[in-house]
JSON list of C-alpha atoms in Angstrom, two decimals:
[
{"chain": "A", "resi": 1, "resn": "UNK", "atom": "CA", "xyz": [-5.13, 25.64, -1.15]},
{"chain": "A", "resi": 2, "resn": "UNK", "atom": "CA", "xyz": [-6.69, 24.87, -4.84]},
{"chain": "A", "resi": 3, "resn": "UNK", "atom": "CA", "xyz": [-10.76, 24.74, -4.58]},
{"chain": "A", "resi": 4, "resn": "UNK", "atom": "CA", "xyz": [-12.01, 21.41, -4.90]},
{"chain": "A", "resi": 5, "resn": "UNK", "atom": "CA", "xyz": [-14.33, 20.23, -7.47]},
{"chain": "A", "resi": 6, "resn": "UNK", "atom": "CA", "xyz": [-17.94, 19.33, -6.21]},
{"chain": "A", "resi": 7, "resn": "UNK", "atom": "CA", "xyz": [-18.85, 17.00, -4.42]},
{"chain": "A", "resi": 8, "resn": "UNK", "atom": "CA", "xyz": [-20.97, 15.14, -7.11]},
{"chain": "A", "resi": 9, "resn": "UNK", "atom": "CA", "xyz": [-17.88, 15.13, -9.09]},
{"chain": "A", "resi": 10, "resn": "UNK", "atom": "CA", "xyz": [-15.78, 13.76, -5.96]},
{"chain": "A", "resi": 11, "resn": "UNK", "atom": "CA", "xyz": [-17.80, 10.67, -5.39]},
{"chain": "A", "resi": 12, "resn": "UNK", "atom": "CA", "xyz": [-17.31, 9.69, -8.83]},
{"chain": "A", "resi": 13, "resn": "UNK", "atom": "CA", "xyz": [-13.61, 9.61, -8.72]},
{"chain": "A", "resi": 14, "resn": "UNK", "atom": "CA", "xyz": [-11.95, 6.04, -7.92]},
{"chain": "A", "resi": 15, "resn": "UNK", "atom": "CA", "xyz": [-8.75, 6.22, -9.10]},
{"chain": "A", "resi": 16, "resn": "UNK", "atom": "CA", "xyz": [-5.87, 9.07, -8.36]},
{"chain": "A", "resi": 17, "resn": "UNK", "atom": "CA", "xyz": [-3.22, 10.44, -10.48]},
{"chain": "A", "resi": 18, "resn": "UNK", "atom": "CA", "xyz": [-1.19, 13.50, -10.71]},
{"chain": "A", "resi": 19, "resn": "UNK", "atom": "CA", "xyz": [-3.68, 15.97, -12.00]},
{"chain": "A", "resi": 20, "resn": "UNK", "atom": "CA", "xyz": [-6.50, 14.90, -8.78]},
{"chain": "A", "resi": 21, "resn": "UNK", "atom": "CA", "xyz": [-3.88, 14.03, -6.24]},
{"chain": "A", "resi": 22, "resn": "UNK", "atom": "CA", "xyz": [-3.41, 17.07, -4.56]},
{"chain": "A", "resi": 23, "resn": "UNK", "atom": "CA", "xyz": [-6.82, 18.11, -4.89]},
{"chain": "A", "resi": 24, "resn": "UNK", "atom": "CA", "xyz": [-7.80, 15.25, -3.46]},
{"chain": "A", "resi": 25, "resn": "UNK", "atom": "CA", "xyz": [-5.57, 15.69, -0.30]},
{"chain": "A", "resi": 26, "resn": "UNK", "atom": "CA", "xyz": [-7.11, 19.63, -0.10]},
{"chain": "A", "resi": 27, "resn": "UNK", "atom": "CA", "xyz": [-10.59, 18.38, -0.41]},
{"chain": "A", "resi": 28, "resn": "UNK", "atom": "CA", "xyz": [-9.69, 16.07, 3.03]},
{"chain": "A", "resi": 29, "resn": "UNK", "atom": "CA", "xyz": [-8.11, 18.85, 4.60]},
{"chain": "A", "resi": 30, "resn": "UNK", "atom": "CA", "xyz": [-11.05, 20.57, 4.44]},
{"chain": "A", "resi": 31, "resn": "UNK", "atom": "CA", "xyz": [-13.09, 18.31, 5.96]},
{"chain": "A", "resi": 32, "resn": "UNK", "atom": "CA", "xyz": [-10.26, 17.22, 8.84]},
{"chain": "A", "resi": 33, "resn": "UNK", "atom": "CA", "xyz": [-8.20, 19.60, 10.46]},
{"chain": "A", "resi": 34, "resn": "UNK", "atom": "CA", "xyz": [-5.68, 17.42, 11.61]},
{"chain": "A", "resi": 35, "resn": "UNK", "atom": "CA", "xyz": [-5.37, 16.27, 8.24]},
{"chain": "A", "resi": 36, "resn": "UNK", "atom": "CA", "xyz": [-5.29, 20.03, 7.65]},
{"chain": "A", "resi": 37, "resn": "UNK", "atom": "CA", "xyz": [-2.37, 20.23, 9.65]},
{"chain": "A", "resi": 38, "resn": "UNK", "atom": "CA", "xyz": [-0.17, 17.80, 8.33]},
{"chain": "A", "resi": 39, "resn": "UNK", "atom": "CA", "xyz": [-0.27, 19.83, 4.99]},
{"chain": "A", "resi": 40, "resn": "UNK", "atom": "CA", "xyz": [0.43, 23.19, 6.71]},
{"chain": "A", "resi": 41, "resn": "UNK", "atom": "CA", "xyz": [3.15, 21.81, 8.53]},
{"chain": "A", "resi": 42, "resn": "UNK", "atom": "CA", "xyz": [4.61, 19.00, 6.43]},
{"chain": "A", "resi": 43, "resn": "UNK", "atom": "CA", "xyz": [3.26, 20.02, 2.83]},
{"chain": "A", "resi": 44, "resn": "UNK", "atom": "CA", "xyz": [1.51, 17.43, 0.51]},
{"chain": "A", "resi": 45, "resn": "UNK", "atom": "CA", "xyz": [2.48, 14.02, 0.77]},
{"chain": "A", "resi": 46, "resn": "UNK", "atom": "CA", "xyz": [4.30, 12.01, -2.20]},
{"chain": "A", "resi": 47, "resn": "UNK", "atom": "CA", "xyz": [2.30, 10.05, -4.91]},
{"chain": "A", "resi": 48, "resn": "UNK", "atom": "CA", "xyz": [3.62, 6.91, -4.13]},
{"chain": "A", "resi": 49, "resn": "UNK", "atom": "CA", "xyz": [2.82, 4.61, -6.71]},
{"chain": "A", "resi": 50, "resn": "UNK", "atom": "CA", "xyz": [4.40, 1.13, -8.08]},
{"chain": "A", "resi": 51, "resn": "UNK", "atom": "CA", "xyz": [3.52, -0.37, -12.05]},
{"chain": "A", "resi": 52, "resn": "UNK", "atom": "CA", "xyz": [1.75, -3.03, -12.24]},
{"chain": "A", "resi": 53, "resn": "UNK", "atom": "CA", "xyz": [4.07, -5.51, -13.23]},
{"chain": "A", "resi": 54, "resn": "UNK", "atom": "CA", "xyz": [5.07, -9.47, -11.27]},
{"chain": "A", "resi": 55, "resn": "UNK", "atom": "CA", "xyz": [8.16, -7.39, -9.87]},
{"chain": "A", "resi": 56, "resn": "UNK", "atom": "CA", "xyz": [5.51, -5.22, -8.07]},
{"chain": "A", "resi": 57, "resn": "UNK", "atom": "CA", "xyz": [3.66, -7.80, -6.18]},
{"chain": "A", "resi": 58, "resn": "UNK", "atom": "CA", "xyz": [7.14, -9.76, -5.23]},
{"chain": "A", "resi": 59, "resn": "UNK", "atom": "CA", "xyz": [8.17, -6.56, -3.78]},
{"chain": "A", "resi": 60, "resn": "UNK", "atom": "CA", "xyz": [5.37, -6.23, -1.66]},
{"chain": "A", "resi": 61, "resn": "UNK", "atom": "CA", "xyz": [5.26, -10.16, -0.85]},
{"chain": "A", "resi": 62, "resn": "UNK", "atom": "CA", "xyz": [9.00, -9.52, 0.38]},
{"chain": "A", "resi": 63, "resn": "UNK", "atom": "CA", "xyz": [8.06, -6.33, 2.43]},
{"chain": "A", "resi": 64, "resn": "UNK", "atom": "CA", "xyz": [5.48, -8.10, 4.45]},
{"chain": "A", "resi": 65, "resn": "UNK", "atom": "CA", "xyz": [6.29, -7.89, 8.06]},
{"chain": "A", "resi": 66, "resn": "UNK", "atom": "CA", "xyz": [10.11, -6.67, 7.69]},
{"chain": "A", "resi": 67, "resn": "UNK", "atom": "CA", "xyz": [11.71, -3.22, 6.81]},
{"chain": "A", "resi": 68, "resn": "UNK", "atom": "CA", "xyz": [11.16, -1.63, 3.64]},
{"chain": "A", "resi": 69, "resn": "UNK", "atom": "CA", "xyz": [15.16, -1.60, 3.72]},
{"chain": "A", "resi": 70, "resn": "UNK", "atom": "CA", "xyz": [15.30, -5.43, 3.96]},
{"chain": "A", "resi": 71, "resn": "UNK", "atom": "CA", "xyz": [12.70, -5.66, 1.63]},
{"chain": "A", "resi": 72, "resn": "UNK", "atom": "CA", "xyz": [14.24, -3.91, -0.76]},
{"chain": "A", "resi": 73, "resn": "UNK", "atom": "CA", "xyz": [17.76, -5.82, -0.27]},
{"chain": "A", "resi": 74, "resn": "UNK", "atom": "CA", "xyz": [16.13, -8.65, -1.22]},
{"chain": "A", "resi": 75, "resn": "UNK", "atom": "CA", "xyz": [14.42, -7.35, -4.06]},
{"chain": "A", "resi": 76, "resn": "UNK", "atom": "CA", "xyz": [17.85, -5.98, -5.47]},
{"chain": "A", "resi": 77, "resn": "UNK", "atom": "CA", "xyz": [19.52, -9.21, -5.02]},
{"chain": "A", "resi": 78, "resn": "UNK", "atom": "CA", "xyz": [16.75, -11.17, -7.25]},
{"chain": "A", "resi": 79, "resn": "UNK", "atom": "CA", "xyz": [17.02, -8.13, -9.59]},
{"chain": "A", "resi": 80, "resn": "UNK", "atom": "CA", "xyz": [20.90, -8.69, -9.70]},
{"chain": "A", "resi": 81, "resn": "UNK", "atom": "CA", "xyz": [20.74, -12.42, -10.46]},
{"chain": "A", "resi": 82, "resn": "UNK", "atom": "CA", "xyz": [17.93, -12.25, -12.81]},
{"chain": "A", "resi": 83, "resn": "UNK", "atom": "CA", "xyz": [18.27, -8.71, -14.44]},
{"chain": "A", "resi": 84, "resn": "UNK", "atom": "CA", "xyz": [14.93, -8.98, -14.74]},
{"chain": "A", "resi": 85, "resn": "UNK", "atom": "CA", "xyz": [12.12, -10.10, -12.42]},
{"chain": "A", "resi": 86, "resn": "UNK", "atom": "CA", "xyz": [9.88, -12.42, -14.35]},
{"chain": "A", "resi": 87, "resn": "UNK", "atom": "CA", "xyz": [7.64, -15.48, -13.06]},
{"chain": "A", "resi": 88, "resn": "UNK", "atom": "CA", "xyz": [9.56, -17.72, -15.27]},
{"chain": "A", "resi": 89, "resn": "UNK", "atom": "CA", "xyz": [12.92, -16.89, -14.05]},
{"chain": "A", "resi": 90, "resn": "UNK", "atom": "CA", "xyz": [11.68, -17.14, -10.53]},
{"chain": "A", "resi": 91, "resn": "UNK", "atom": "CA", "xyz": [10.29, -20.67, -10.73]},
{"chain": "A", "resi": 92, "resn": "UNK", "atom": "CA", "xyz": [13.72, -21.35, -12.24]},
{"chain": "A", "resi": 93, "resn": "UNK", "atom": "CA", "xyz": [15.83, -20.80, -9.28]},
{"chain": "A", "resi": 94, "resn": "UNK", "atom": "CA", "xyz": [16.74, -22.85, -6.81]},
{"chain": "A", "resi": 95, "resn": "UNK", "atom": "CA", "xyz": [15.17, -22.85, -3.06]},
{"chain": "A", "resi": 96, "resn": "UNK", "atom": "CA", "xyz": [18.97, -22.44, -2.38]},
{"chain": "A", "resi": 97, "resn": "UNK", "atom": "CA", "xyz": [19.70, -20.10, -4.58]},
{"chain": "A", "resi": 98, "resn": "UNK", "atom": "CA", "xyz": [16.28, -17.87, -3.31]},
{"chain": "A", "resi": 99, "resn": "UNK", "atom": "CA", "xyz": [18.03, -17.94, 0.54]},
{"chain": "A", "resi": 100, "resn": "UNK", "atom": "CA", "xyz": [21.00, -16.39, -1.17]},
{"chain": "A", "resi": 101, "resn": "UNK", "atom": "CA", "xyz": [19.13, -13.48, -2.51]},
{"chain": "A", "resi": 102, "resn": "UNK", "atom": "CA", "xyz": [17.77, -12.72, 1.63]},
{"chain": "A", "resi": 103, "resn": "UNK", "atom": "CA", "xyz": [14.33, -14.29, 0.68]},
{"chain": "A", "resi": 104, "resn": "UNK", "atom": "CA", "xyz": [13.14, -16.74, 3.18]},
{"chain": "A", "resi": 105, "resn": "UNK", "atom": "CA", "xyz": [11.54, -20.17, 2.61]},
{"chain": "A", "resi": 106, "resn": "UNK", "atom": "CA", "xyz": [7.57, -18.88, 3.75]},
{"chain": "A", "resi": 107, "resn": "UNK", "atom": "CA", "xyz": [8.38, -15.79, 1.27]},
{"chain": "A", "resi": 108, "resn": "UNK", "atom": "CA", "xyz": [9.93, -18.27, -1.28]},
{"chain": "A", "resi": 109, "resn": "UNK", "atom": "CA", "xyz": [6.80, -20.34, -1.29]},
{"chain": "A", "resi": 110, "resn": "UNK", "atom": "CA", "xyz": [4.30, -16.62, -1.78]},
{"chain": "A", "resi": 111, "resn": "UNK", "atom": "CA", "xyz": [6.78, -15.92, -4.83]},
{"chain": "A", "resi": 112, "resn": "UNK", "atom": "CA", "xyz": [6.91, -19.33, -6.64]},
{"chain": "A", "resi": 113, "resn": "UNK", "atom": "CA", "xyz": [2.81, -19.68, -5.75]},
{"chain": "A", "resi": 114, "resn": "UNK", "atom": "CA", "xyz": [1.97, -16.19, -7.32]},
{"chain": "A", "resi": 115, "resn": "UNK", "atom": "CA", "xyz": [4.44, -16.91, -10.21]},
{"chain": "A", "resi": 116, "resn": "UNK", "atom": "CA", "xyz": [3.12, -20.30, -11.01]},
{"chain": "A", "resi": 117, "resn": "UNK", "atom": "CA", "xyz": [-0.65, -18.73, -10.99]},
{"chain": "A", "resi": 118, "resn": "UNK", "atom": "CA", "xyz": [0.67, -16.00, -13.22]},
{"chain": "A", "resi": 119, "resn": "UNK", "atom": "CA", "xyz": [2.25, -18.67, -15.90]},
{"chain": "A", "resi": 120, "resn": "UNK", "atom": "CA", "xyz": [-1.00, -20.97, -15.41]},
{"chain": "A", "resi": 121, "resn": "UNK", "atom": "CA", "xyz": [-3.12, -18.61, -16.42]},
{"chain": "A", "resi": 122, "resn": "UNK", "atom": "CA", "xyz": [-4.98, -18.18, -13.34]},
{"chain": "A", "resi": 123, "resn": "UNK", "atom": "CA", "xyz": [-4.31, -14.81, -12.48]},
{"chain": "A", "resi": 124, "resn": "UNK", "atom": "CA", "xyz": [-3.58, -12.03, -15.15]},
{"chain": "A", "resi": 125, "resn": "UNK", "atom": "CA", "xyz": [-2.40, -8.58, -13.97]},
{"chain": "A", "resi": 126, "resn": "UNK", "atom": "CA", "xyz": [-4.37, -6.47, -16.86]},
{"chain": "A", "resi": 127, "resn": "UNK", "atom": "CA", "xyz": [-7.62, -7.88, -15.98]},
{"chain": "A", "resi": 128, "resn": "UNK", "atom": "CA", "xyz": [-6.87, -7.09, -12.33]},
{"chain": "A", "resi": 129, "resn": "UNK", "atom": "CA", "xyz": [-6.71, -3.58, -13.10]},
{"chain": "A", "resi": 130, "resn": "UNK", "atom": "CA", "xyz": [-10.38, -3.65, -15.01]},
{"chain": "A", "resi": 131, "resn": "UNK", "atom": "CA", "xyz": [-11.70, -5.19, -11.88]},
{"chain": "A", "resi": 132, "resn": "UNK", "atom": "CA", "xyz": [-13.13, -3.49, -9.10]},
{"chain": "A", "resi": 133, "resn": "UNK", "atom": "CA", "xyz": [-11.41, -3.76, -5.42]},
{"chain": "A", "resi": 134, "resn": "UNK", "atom": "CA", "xyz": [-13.22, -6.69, -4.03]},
{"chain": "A", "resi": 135, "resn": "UNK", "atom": "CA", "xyz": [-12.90, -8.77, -7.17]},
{"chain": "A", "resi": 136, "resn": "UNK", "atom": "CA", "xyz": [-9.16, -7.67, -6.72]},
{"chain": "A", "resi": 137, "resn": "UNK", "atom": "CA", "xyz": [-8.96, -9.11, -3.54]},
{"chain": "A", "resi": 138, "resn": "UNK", "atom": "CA", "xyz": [-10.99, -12.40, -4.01]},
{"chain": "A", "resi": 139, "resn": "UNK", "atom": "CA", "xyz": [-8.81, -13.04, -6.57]},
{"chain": "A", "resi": 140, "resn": "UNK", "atom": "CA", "xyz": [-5.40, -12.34, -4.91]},
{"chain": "A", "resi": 141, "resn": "UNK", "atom": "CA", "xyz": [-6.15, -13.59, -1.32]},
{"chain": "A", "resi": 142, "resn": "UNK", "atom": "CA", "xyz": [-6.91, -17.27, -3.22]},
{"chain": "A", "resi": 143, "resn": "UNK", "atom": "CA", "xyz": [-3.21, -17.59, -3.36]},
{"chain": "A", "resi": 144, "resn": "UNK", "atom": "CA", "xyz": [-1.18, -18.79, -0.64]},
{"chain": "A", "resi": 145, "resn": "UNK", "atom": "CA", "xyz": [0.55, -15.76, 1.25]},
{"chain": "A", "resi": 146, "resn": "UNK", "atom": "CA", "xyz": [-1.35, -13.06, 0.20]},
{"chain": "A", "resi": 147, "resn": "UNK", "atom": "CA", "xyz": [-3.29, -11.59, 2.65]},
{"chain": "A", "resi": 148, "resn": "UNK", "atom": "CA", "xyz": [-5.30, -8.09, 3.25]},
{"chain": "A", "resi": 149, "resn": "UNK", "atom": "CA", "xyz": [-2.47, -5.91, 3.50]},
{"chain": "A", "resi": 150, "resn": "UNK", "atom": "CA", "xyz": [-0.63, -7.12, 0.60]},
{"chain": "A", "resi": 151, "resn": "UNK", "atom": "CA", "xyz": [-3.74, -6.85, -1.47]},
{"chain": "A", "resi": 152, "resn": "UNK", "atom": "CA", "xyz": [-4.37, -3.41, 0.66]},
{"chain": "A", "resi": 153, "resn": "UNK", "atom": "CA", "xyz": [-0.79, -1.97, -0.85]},
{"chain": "A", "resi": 154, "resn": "UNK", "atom": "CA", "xyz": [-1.34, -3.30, -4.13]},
{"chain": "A", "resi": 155, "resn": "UNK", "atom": "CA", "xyz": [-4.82, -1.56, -4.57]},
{"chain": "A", "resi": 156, "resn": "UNK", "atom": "CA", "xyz": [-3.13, 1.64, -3.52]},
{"chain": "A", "resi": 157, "resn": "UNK", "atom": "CA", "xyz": [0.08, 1.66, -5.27]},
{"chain": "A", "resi": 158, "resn": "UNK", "atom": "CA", "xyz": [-0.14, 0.02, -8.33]},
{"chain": "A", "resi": 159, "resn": "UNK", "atom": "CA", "xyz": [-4.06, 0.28, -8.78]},
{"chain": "A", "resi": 160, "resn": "UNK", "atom": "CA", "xyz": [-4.02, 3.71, -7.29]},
{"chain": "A", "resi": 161, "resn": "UNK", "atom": "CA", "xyz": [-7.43, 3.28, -6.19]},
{"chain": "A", "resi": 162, "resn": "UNK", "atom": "CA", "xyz": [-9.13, 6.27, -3.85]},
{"chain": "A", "resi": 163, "resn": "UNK", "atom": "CA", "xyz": [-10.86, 4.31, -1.24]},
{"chain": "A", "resi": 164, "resn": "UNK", "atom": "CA", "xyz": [-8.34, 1.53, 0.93]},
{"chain": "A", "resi": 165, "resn": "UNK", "atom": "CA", "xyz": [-7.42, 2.26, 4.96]},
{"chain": "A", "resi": 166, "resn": "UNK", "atom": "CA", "xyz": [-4.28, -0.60, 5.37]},
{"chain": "A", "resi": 167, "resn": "UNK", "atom": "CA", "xyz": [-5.87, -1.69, 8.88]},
{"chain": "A", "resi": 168, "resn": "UNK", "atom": "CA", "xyz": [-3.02, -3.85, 8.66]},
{"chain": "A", "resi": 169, "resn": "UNK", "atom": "CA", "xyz": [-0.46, -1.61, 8.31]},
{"chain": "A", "resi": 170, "resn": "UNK", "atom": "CA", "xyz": [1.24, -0.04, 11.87]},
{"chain": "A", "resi": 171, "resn": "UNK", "atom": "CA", "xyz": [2.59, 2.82, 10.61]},
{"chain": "A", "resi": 172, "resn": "UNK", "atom": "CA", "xyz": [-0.49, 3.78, 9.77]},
{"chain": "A", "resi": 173, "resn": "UNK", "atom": "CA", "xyz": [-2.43, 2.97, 12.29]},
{"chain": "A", "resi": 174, "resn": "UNK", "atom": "CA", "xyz": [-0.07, 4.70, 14.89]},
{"chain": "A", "resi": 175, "resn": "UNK", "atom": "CA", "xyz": [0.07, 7.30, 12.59]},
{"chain": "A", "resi": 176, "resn": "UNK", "atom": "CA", "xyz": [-3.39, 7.65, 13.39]},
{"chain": "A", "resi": 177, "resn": "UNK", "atom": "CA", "xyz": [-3.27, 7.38, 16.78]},
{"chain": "A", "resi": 178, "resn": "UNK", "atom": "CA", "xyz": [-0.79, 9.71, 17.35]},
{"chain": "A", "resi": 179, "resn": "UNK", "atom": "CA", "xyz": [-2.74, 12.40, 15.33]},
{"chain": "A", "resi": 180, "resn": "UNK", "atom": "CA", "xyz": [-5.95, 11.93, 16.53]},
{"chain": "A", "resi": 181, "resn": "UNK", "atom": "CA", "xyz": [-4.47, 11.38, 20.12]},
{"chain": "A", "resi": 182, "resn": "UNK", "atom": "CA", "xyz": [-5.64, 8.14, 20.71]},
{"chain": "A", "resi": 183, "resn": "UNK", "atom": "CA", "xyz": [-5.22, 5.51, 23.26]},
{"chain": "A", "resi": 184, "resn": "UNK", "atom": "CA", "xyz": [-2.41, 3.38, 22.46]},
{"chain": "A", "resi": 185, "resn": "UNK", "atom": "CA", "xyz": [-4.74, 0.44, 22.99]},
{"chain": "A", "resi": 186, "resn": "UNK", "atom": "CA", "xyz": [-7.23, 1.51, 20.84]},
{"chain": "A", "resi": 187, "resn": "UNK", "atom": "CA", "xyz": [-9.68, -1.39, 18.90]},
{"chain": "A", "resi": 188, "resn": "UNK", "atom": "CA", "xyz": [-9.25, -2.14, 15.39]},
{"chain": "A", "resi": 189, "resn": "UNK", "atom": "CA", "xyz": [-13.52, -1.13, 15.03]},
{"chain": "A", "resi": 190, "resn": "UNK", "atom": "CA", "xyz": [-12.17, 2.56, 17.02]},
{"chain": "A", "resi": 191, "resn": "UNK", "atom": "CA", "xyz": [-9.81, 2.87, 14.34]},
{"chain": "A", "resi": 192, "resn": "UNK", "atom": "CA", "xyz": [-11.59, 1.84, 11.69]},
{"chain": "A", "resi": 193, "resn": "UNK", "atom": "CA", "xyz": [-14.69, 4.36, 12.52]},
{"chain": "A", "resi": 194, "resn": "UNK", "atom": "CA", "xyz": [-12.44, 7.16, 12.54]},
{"chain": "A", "resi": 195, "resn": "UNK", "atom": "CA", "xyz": [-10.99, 5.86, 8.62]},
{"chain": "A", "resi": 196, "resn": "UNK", "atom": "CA", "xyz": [-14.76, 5.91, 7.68]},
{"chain": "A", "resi": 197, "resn": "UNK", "atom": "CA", "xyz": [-15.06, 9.73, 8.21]},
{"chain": "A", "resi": 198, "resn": "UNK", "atom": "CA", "xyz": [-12.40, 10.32, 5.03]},
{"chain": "A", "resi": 199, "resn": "UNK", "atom": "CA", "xyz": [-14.73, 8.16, 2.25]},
{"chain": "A", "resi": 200, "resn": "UNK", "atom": "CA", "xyz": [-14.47, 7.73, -0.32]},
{"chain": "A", "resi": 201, "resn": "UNK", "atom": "CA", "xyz": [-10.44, 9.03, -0.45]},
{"chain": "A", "resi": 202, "resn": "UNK", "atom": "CA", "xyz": [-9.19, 6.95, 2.44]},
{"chain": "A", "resi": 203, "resn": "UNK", "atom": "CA", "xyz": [-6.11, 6.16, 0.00]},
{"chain": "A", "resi": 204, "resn": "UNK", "atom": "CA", "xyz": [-5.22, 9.60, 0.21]},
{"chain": "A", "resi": 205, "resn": "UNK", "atom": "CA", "xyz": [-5.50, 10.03, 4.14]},
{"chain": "A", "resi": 206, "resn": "UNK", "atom": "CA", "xyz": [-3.86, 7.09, 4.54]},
{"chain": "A", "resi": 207, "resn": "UNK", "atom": "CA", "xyz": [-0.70, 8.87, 2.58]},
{"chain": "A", "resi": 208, "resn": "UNK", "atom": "CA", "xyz": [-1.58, 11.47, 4.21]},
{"chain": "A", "resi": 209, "resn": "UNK", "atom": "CA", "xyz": [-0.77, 9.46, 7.55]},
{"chain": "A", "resi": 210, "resn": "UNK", "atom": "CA", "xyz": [2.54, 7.91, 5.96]},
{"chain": "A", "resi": 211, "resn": "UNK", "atom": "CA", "xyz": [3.62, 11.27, 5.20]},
{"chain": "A", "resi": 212, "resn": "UNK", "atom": "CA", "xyz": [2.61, 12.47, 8.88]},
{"chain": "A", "resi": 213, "resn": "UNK", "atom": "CA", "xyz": [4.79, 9.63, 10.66]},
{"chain": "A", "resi": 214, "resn": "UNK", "atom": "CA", "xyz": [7.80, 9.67, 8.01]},
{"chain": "A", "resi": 215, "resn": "UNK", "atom": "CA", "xyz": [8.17, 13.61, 8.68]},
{"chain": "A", "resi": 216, "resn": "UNK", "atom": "CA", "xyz": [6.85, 13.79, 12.35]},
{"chain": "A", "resi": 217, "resn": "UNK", "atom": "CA", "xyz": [8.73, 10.46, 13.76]},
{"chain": "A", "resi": 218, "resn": "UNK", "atom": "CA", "xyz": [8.03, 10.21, 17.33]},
{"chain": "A", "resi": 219, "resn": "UNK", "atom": "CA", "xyz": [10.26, 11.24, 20.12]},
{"chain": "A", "resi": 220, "resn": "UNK", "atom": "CA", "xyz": [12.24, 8.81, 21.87]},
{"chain": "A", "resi": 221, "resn": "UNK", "atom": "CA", "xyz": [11.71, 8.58, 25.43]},
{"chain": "A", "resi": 222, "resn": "UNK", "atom": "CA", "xyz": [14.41, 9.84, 27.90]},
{"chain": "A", "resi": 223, "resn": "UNK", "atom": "CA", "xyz": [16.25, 7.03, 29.66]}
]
C-alpha cells in the first residue's frame, strides 16, 4: 500500500477524487483492519460518483426504497421519452404519462416538487456544490420527498464529499454488521459509534462497505 500523507494534511481534505481516493481508502486501512481486509481480499473499491446535474437527483429520488435495477428502468424510460432529463420537460408530462415510464405517483410528486424548485429559482445545483454539507441538506430536505439518505447519496456521489455514513442505507449498515460481527439487532447509536471511528473519511468506508457486501454477498441459508 501507497504511504499516506500526514495527518495534518488528511484533516484538511473534504472532497475525494481520483488522485486521493485510494490513498484515502489506505490511510483507513491502516487504522481498521477489517477495513484492511476488504482491500487484501477484494482490492480497492470503485469511485462511484454521479454529475451534478437534475438527472442526478431524479435518479436517486427514483432509487429510494426499490432496486437500483428498478430504479434505473425507470430512469431509462424518462430518458427514452425525453432524450434528455430536464426540469422543464418533466413538469411537462403527464401524471399518466410518468406511470408509463415505472415512476409512481409519491415519486412523481418528489420529481415535479424538486423540478418546480429548480425552475423557481429556489434551489440552484452550482451553489449547492459551494455549500458546505449541512447547508446542503437544509436546503434539500425543505423539499417534499427528500429525506437524509437521498441528501446522504447526493453528498457522496455527486458532491464527493469525505465525511457522510448513509445510516439510512441497509446495505451498508449490514455491511457493517457483518464485518464487524455484529448483532443483527444492533441500535442505530451502536452503529453509528462504530462510523465515528473512520472521521473524517466515512465516505470512503462507507464504499469501502458497498464494495465489501457487493463482492462478499452473504450465504444463503440451507433449507
Amino acid at each position: 500500500m501507497k504511504k499516506t500523507t500526514n495527518s495534518v494534511v488528511l484533516k484538511e481534505i473534504e472532497t475525494f477524487h481520483l488522485e486521493n481516493f485510494q490513498e484515502l481508502c489506505n490511510h483507513l486501512a491502516s487504522q481498521d483492519q477489517d477495513l484492511k481486509l476488504i482491500l487484501e481480499n477484494h482490492g480497492y473499491p470503485p469511485m462511484w460518483t454521479r454529475e451534478n446535474t437534475f438527472e442526478t437527483l431524479v435518479h436517486i429520488i427514483l432509487e429510494q426504497q426499490v432496486s437500483l435495477a428498478s430504479a434505473l428502468a425507470a430512469l431509462n424510460k424518462l430518458k427514452e421519452k425525453l432524450t434528455e432529463i430536464t426540469p422543464e420537460k418533466i413538469l411537462r408530462l403527464s401524471d399518466e404519462e410518468m406511470r408509463e415510464c415505472y415512476v409512481s405517483r409519491q415519486k412523481n410528486i418528489y420529481i415535479k416538487s424538486l423540478a418546480n424548485a429548480i425552475v423557481n429559482g429556489e434551489i440552484d445545483l452550482e451553489k449547492l456544490s459551494k455549500m458546505s454539507n449541512d447547508e446542503v441538506r437544509k436546503e434539500l430536505v425543505s423539499l417534499k420527498g427528500i429525506g437524509n439518505w437521498t441528501v446522504d447519496v447526493y453528498l457522496m456521489f455527486t458532491l464527493q464529499r469525505t465525511d457522510i455514513f448513509p445510516i439510512g442505507d441497509l446495505a451498508a449498515v449490514n455491511a457493517l454488521k457483518r464485518l464487524k460481527q455484529l448483532p443483527p439487532k444492533s441500535t442505530k447509536e451502536e452503529i453509528l459509534e462504530i462510523s465515528e471511528k473512520w472521521k473524517p473519511f466515512r465516505s470512503i468506508a462507507s464504499m469501502m462497505l458497498w464494495h465489501y457486501y457487493l463482492s462478499a454477498p452473504k450465504k444463503p441459508k440451507n433449507p
